[in-house]
Amino acid sequence: MENLNNLWLSSGLAQLELAQLFMMAIGFGLLFLAIRRGFEPLLLVPIGFGTLLANIPGAGFDAAPVYDAMGHLASPGGLLYYIYEAGIATGMFPLIIFMGVGAMTDFGPLLANPKTLLLGAAAQVGIFTTVLGAVTLGHFGILDFSIRDAASIGIIGGADGPTAIFVTSKLSPELLGAVAVAAYSYMALVPIIQPPIMRALTTEAERQITMVQLRSVSTAEKIVFPLTLLVLVALLLPDAAPLLGMFCFGNLMRECGVVNRLSDTTQNALINIVTIFLGLGVGSKMSADKFLNWETLGILGLGAVAFCIGTAAGVLMAKLMNRFVKTPINPLIGAAGVSAVPMAARVANKVGLEANPQNFLLMHAMGPNVAGVIGSAVAAGVMISLVSGM
Amino acid sequence: MENLNNLWLSSGLAQLELAQLFMMAIGFGLLFLAIRRGFEPLLLVPIGFGTLLANIPGAGFDAAPVYDAMGHLASPGGLLYYIYEAGIATGMFPLIIFMGVGAMTDFGPLLANPKTLLLGAAAQVGIFTTVLGAVTLGHFGILDFSIRDAASIGIIGGADGPTAIFVTSKLSPELLGAVAVAAYSYMALVPIIQPPIMRALTTEAERQITMVQLRSVSTAEKIVFPLTLLVLVALLLPDAAPLLGMFCFGNLMRECGVVNRLSDTTQNALINIVTIFLGLGVGSKMSADKFLNWETLGILGLGAVAFCIGTAAGVLMAKLMNRFVKTPINPLIGAAGVSAVPMAARVANKVGLEANPQNFLLMHAMGPNVAGVIGSAVAAGVMISLVSGM
Amino acid sequence: MENLNNLWLSSGLAQLELAQLFMMAIGFGLLFLAIRRGFEPLLLVPIGFGTLLANIPGAGFDAAPVYDAMGHLASPGGLLYYIYEAGIATGMFPLIIFMGVGAMTDFGPLLANPKTLLLGAAAQVGIFTTVLGAVTLGHFGILDFSIRDAASIGIIGGADGPTAIFVTSKLSPELLGAVAVAAYSYMALVPIIQPPIMRALTTEAERQITMVQLRSVSTAEKIVFPLTLLVLVALLLPDAAPLLGMFCFGNLMRECGVVNRLSDTTQNALINIVTIFLGLGVGSKMSADKFLNWETLGILGLGAVAFCIGTAAGVLMAKLMNRFVKTPINPLIGAAGVSAVPMAARVANKVGLEANPQNFLLMHAMGPNVAGVIGSAVAAGVMISLVSGM
Amino acid sequence: MQTTLIDQGLNLMLYGMGTVFVFLTVLVFATGAMSAMVRRLAPESDAALLRDNDKASSNDNIDEKVRAAIKLAITEHRRR
Amino acid sequence: MQTTLIDQGLNLMLYGMGTVFVFLTVLVFATGAMSAMVRRLAPESDAALLRDNDKASSNDNIDEKVRAAIKLAITEHRRR
Amino acid sequence: MQTTLIDQGLNLMLYGMGTVFVFLTVLVFATGAMSAMVRRLAPESDAALLRDNDKASSNDNIDEKVRAAIKLAITEHRRR
Ligand code: NA
Ligand code: NA
Ligand code: NA
């Protein structure tokens, strides 16, 4: 009888709290968005499922291992605990993903038109105005945000998942779930968020601007570019070196042409394995006590604002640049500066085609698109460095 | 001269004990069974080779690292030590394998005929009667088995390698070698063990029963099923959540259709890598002091009994169900309830064809076959929970 | 203003020391050799890039994690730190690479003509004369070499990257960068270093010797060979068991024909992933204080000598064997005994074709070539064992 | 624990086997209910759609090497 | 830290956005200079050579399975 | 250790090179004996059988993507 009672007490139903039920509903919501709506499924399926696992009462997925007084392992930790500690707390997983993203990135369009880098810079305005919004909410006691939290929330506007996870795991690990979910959700919502802003800030004539075809870029240029970028990072901004260093390494493996087997594995088996575990590890931070509070609503709201401002800043920067350059830039490609590769570039192309059915902007938008990845990695480095010293 | 003596003393011949020689013979025996007889080679090749490595005198494959008083690494540990501690003691490797098995499992036949789940339940009787056998041997002092040992031995009857390794590494790590070897060996022997039992418990007429063709199962059902299973596990049996949670995760990745690249990697590179290291790690527990004793013979004997009883229970359950259901079940598919996927289902098909050459049972047997995986994972969860509290 | 100053102080330019600049130049040099000159790019691209990363001032790639007084993680370590500690200090990465190399090695030519094993033995003379050279330099105080350093330097002559890394990480970790760079550079230079020595030590007539076609080797022989080798290692030389054990394991997976999916993954995804991280980890030891000294020049010089002597010894051994055997051996294939698979075998083939355009030595040279791998692994085992006891 | 080993074993069998049967019986009904619900909410046409998406994206996945292989195959075939 | 949270945020925005713009502006010029230099030192013919090497080695990479697939494809095709 | 560094080096050379030669010489004979024994116990026909198994299972391994590629290759080829 006692056993039956123990069994009941150890059952999920007896231990279930309303909060966990709510978190499981959120996990199912993420899976629904990922599977039926196609919201960044590669990350949101593992994050959603990790949310379910982390909130099974009594399953101990995120339990730490217990050692006895002699230092022997009395009870091993849960799967998600090990994944989080080994891969996310150390920063390893986001950096390996960044290496894989580098190996998948073609810098050709950017090299053909390097001034589009400025569009990638402008779109980072979204990050920093959001930081300002978060500290304002924190300052007036509306929500409980520190400067570290504000930086983590701002980076959502970078529209780059691994960057957001890297920064948040260093500055505000307890916000990791909310920040990652916001980042990937809004990246998936780019086709809905961006077009109205892009149309509002441009005239029909501007949207019809046709851009000259990009020059072809030699392999030698593509090989030397990641090394150039690395040197600049090393000289000017070592705080951004972890993210951009691994990014450049992946890209060099891709372009150098002599390590194709390493590049293939980086783009496939390795990034897939790490993506699965990164998602599960992020999900392990989706616990009720960290997620079910007003701060999460604040994060979601501020994240949306960050995307909007970033989009607007990219478009406006393009319009500003048109005052100085000879060959005009279609301001729609400025919106691609938020990164969200390649979704934002496709959105720019689509809105451009609406205005002029012969105007294919996709390749032109890929330049600011990858520039946005560099831009937000730079912003990440600056913020980690400055905030750690505050 | 002293050096020559040292060299001799460090040579294998000088250090070799008879027991190690015997264990190496066992390693070669496992390799022979795997390579020439096709006994579950994916696991038994690494386990067999790991057995050889772990028993090379003086090679230190399972040596722990040594730290000096200052906490610096004085001498690194052996390869098998690291593999065991990082992958098996933590439970990581069996869980990752379970994710991969989930990604390789098609629940279609089970969904088309869900009452075959009961056959998967019945076959687990083998597990628990074996537990009873082991405690009886322990109680009368015939062999030195605790309740933890008994649970680990019983799980051999689950006919599921990673489940057996997961349970044993938690409850009785010193039995890991014997239990894993027994589990995989008997899984390989399913085509020899099962048919006589199946024939003895069924009439010719029963074996000739033709089953109606399975209805087609929609993708949506296949997507929702792993989530349904997970919810039930979360509510009723969180102790089974690690194994079944990862299993459901792998299956969801397979079926959801939006993360095919993750599912591919899970089914190939990831499961292969983990299989190699899991096998080597299990082999590291095949040391003479843990394997060369009467308990191992007891484990092998009880394991065989477990398989037989599980098979019989599955067949008898099918016969029992035929008294209550309208469309009769061919009792041969009950034997597939022990899992041993897909071997047991093929055996059911073969014995069925002997009785009626037009009677293809393979797809019908896949239902109880995968149900057996669920059933033994449930049994594993219950046992870990109950035994830890005893 | 203070912030601006902090930002400047944290910038690379402010922290850059001349030594780091020099090391970055070396990193670029390695990348140039790898990408433009094709010097062992699979390793030298990651090592070169790791050198760049490790020498970015202020980036902390090889920083150890910091824990506070309570034992909590205050600041995570750098990527290269974790890679080095987890993969190289433990010996895991070189051993996994060796497993992969085993899975890629065809022992057919060696089995068809086993006496070519002696050529692989002779070429190891290079290792030990180099050890003697290093201790001489150390003895007379010309360079600061201990016996451990001398052994690590000698192993360069083994012309086998993972063996060199394995030995050096155990005996003289601070030399790891220099030794690994020397080993891979000279392996890449084999087509330049070897031919003059081969021509100088052989007559035109010797170089024209045609060898009889190799007999075909059965699969059964190929399966039993790695097990035979393992047994010999276990009995005679357990110190070589880690390297040769994993090598034999990989080769058994390749040849046994029942675990093709494991063998495929070992030869592709797994070895590629580990190669990337091994290279980065080696690069992390390319720091100015460990690399920019006269000892490095000594290592490079002694390494070159080791290759030359090894080549010469292999050729001379072949000439010696010709006095005793009936079917003559073309002494050019003796040079392949240094290993550097398959480069050295190709060089033997090329020099042979110069002397006699119908004389294809490639397959004949593959025997001593893989024998050289075994030979240097044996040498590695002996040296680790002897030196640790000195 | 004053219980004997055999008592523990019996307990384990009773509660263990009971749980397995109860759980899998519940799962039979849950699966049936799930299937019925899914087939009403998302009839086959919808499911077929999903499966088509699946195929499309899996075609996308055919990687470069395979494409190269196809070209090579066709080229080699033509040459003969 | 006697600074208020808002001061910190303003600081972060000022120095952060400044750094992003300065860095990417420098990168625009560095990239332009790099491209100009590379195109002078290694004109397209050289680069094309490199790319050919690339292709060659990537063909080498087509692994056994794919080769087997090609053969199978050709065989199957002929049979029809 | 009163031995000098050079003594240690000489020792290392002597015992090291000796071990390498002894070990590989033993391996020459062991390999010869192994080959002779295997060829008597498992003559080529048996070995060939094994190799066929190998090929069969490696064909099984050709994964879905490659199958899809083959179909595509054939379809595309026909169309032309
Ligand atoms: Na961005
Ligand atoms: Na089972
Ligand atoms: Na060698």
PDB file of N, CA and C in Angstrom, chain D residues 8-49:
ATOM      1  N   GLN D   8      10.541  -7.761  -1.585  1.00  0.00           N
ATOM      2  CA  GLN D   8      10.843  -6.657  -2.492  1.00  0.00           C
ATOM      3  C   GLN D   8      10.599  -7.067  -3.942  1.00  0.00           C
ATOM      4  N   GLY D   9      11.042  -8.268  -4.288  1.00  0.00           N
ATOM      5  CA  GLY D   9      10.839  -8.746  -5.643  1.00  0.00           C
ATOM      6  C   GLY D   9       9.369  -8.853  -5.998  1.00  0.00           C
ATOM      7  N   LEU D  10       8.577  -9.379  -5.053  1.00  0.00           N
ATOM      8  CA  LEU D  10       7.138  -9.503  -5.304  1.00  0.00           C
ATOM      9  C   LEU D  10       6.497  -8.135  -5.485  1.00  0.00           C
ATOM     10  N   ASN D  11       6.874  -7.234  -4.613  1.00  0.00           N
ATOM     11  CA  ASN D  11       6.407  -5.853  -4.734  1.00  0.00           C
ATOM     12  C   ASN D  11       6.718  -5.287  -6.106  1.00  0.00           C
ATOM     13  N   LEU D  12       7.971  -5.476  -6.503  1.00  0.00           N
ATOM     14  CA  LEU D  12       8.417  -4.936  -7.778  1.00  0.00           C
ATOM     15  C   LEU D  12       7.580  -5.519  -8.903  1.00  0.00           C
ATOM     16  N   MET D  13       7.349  -6.827  -8.830  1.00  0.00           N
ATOM     17  CA  MET D  13       6.576  -7.477  -9.890  1.00  0.00           C
ATOM     18  C   MET D  13       5.157  -6.943  -9.923  1.00  0.00           C
ATOM     19  N   LEU D  14       4.550  -6.880  -8.740  1.00  0.00           N
ATOM     20  CA  LEU D  14       3.152  -6.459  -8.646  1.00  0.00           C
ATOM     21  C   LEU D  14       2.973  -5.046  -9.184  1.00  0.00           C
ATOM     22  N   TYR D  15       3.710  -4.117  -8.599  1.00  0.00           N
ATOM     23  CA  TYR D  15       3.533  -2.724  -8.992  1.00  0.00           C
ATOM     24  C   TYR D  15       4.082  -2.473 -10.394  1.00  0.00           C
ATOM     25  N   GLY D  16       5.181  -3.142 -10.707  1.00  0.00           N
ATOM     26  CA  GLY D  16       5.780  -2.933 -12.022  1.00  0.00           C
ATOM     27  C   GLY D  16       4.860  -3.412 -13.128  1.00  0.00           C
ATOM     28  N   MET D  17       4.465  -4.672 -13.058  1.00  0.00           N
ATOM     29  CA  MET D  17       3.613  -5.230 -14.108  1.00  0.00           C
ATOM     30  C   MET D  17       2.289  -4.484 -14.149  1.00  0.00           C
ATOM     31  N   GLY D  18       1.782  -4.132 -12.953  1.00  0.00           N
ATOM     32  CA  GLY D  18       0.541  -3.361 -12.913  1.00  0.00           C
ATOM     33  C   GLY D  18       0.684  -2.050 -13.669  1.00  0.00           C
ATOM     34  N   THR D  19       1.753  -1.343 -13.381  1.00  0.00           N
ATOM     35  CA  THR D  19       1.948  -0.060 -14.048  1.00  0.00           C
ATOM     36  C   THR D  19       2.062  -0.235 -15.558  1.00  0.00           C
ATOM     37  N   VAL D  20       2.842  -1.229 -15.981  1.00  0.00           N
ATOM     38  CA  VAL D  20       2.994  -1.445 -17.423  1.00  0.00           C
ATOM     39  C   VAL D  20       1.635  -1.660 -18.066  1.00  0.00           C
ATOM     40  N   PHE D  21       0.804  -2.536 -17.444  1.00  0.00           N
ATOM     41  CA  PHE D  21      -0.495  -2.810 -18.053  1.00  0.00           C
ATOM     42  C   PHE D  21      -1.414  -1.602 -18.019  1.00  0.00           C
ATOM     43  N   VAL D  22      -1.467  -0.945 -16.863  1.00  0.00           N
ATOM     44  CA  VAL D  22      -2.340   0.232 -16.779  1.00  0.00           C
ATOM     45  C   VAL D  22      -1.891   1.273 -17.809  1.00  0.00           C
ATOM     46  N   PHE D  23      -0.585   1.529 -17.851  1.00  0.00           N
ATOM     47  CA  PHE D  23      -0.095   2.586 -18.746  1.00  0.00           C
ATOM     48  C   PHE D  23      -0.412   2.246 -20.199  1.00  0.00           C
ATOM     49  N   LEU D  24      -0.126   1.028 -20.603  1.00  0.00           N
ATOM     50  CA  LEU D  24      -0.330   0.712 -22.017  1.00  0.00           C
ATOM     51  C   LEU D  24      -1.813   0.600 -22.356  1.00  0.00           C
ATOM     52  N   THR D  25      -2.643   0.201 -21.372  1.00  0.00           N
ATOM     53  CA  THR D  25      -4.090   0.199 -21.619  1.00  0.00           C
ATOM     54  C   THR D  25      -4.588   1.630 -21.816  1.00  0.00           C
ATOM     55  N   VAL D  26      -4.156   2.511 -20.936  1.00  0.00           N
ATOM     56  CA  VAL D  26      -4.524   3.917 -21.116  1.00  0.00           C
ATOM     57  C   VAL D  26      -4.045   4.407 -22.479  1.00  0.00           C
ATOM     58  N   LEU D  27      -2.851   3.981 -22.869  1.00  0.00           N
ATOM     59  CA  LEU D  27      -2.301   4.425 -24.146  1.00  0.00           C
ATOM     60  C   LEU D  27      -3.137   3.909 -25.317  1.00  0.00           C
ATOM     61  N   VAL D  28      -3.692   2.681 -25.189  1.00  0.00           N
ATOM     62  CA  VAL D  28      -4.563   2.175 -26.251  1.00  0.00           C
ATOM     63  C   VAL D  28      -5.730   3.125 -26.458  1.00  0.00           C
ATOM     64  N   PHE D  29      -6.373   3.500 -25.341  1.00  0.00           N
ATOM     65  CA  PHE D  29      -7.533   4.385 -25.476  1.00  0.00           C
ATOM     66  C   PHE D  29      -7.118   5.776 -25.931  1.00  0.00           C
ATOM     67  N   ALA D  30      -6.010   6.275 -25.362  1.00  0.00           N
ATOM     68  CA  ALA D  30      -5.554   7.610 -25.745  1.00  0.00           C
ATOM     69  C   ALA D  30      -5.218   7.648 -27.229  1.00  0.00           C
ATOM     70  N   THR D  31      -4.567   6.593 -27.725  1.00  0.00           N
ATOM     71  CA  THR D  31      -4.210   6.562 -29.138  1.00  0.00           C
ATOM     72  C   THR D  31      -5.457   6.517 -30.010  1.00  0.00           C
ATOM     73  N   GLY D  32      -6.406   5.678 -29.597  1.00  0.00           N
ATOM     74  CA  GLY D  32      -7.655   5.620 -30.356  1.00  0.00           C
ATOM     75  C   GLY D  32      -8.340   6.974 -30.408  1.00  0.00           C
ATOM     76  N   ALA D  33      -8.442   7.602 -29.245  1.00  0.00           N
ATOM     77  CA  ALA D  33      -9.089   8.914 -29.179  1.00  0.00           C
ATOM     78  C   ALA D  33      -8.324   9.923 -30.021  1.00  0.00           C
ATOM     79  N   MET D  34      -6.988   9.889 -29.895  1.00  0.00           N
ATOM     80  CA  MET D  34      -6.159  10.819 -30.665  1.00  0.00           C
ATOM     81  C   MET D  34      -6.400  10.637 -32.152  1.00  0.00           C
ATOM     82  N   SER D  35      -6.351   9.382 -32.615  1.00  0.00           N
ATOM     83  CA  SER D  35      -6.537   9.128 -34.045  1.00  0.00           C
ATOM     84  C   SER D  35      -7.892   9.628 -34.517  1.00  0.00           C
ATOM     85  N   ALA D  36      -8.927   9.323 -33.731  1.00  0.00           N
ATOM     86  CA  ALA D  36     -10.263   9.759 -34.120  1.00  0.00           C
ATOM     87  C   ALA D  36     -10.323  11.274 -34.237  1.00  0.00           C
ATOM     88  N   MET D  37      -9.749  11.937 -33.240  1.00  0.00           N
ATOM     89  CA  MET D  37      -9.795  13.393 -33.228  1.00  0.00           C
ATOM     90  C   MET D  37      -9.010  13.973 -34.402  1.00  0.00           C
ATOM     91  N   VAL D  38      -7.789  13.457 -34.598  1.00  0.00           N
ATOM     92  CA  VAL D  38      -6.950  13.986 -35.672  1.00  0.00           C
ATOM     93  C   VAL D  38      -7.620  13.768 -37.024  1.00  0.00           C
ATOM     94  N   ARG D  39      -8.215  12.588 -37.214  1.00  0.00           N
ATOM     95  CA  ARG D  39      -8.804  12.318 -38.523  1.00  0.00           C
ATOM     96  C   ARG D  39     -10.033  13.187 -38.766  1.00  0.00           C
ATOM     97  N   ARG D  40     -10.675  13.641 -37.692  1.00  0.00           N
ATOM     98  CA  ARG D  40     -11.801  14.543 -37.910  1.00  0.00           C
ATOM     99  C   ARG D  40     -11.304  15.961 -38.170  1.00  0.00           C
ATOM    100  N   LEU D  41     -10.303  16.380 -37.356  1.00  0.00           N
ATOM    101  CA  LEU D  41      -9.811  17.756 -37.487  1.00  0.00           C
ATOM    102  C   LEU D  41      -8.947  17.940 -38.728  1.00  0.00           C
ATOM    103  N   ALA D  42      -8.133  16.936 -39.059  1.00  0.00           N
ATOM    104  CA  ALA D  42      -7.205  17.066 -40.184  1.00  0.00           C
ATOM    105  C   ALA D  42      -7.362  15.869 -41.106  1.00  0.00           C
ATOM    106  N   PRO D  43      -8.441  15.871 -41.912  1.00  0.00           N
ATOM    107  CA  PRO D  43      -8.676  14.711 -42.788  1.00  0.00           C
ATOM    108  C   PRO D  43      -7.531  14.537 -43.800  1.00  0.00           C
ATOM    109  N   GLU D  44      -7.538  13.397 -44.455  1.00  0.00           N
ATOM    110  CA  GLU D  44      -6.380  12.947 -45.231  1.00  0.00           C
ATOM    111  C   GLU D  44      -5.838  14.009 -46.184  1.00  0.00           C
ATOM    112  N   SER D  45      -6.750  14.765 -46.847  1.00  0.00           N
ATOM    113  CA  SER D  45      -6.271  15.735 -47.826  1.00  0.00           C
ATOM    114  C   SER D  45      -5.247  16.665 -47.177  1.00  0.00           C
ATOM    115  N   ASP D  46      -5.600  17.090 -45.983  1.00  0.00           N
ATOM    116  CA  ASP D  46      -4.701  17.976 -45.249  1.00  0.00           C
ATOM    117  C   ASP D  46      -3.391  17.254 -44.944  1.00  0.00           C
ATOM    118  N   ALA D  47      -3.544  16.024 -44.477  1.00  0.00           N
ATOM    119  CA  ALA D  47      -2.363  15.243 -44.142  1.00  0.00           C
ATOM    120  C   ALA D  47      -1.508  15.026 -45.376  1.00  0.00           C
ATOM    121  N   ALA D  48      -2.191  14.752 -46.516  1.00  0.00           N
ATOM    122  CA  ALA D  48      -1.455  14.529 -47.756  1.00  0.00           C
ATOM    123  C   ALA D  48      -0.636  15.765 -48.094  1.00  0.00           C
ATOM    124  N   LEU D  49      -1.273  16.922 -47.863  1.00  0.00           N
ATOM    125  CA  LEU D  49      -0.580  18.187 -48.092  1.00  0.00           C
ATOM    126  C   LEU D  49       0.702  18.236 -47.290  1.00  0.00           C
TER     127      LEU D  49
END
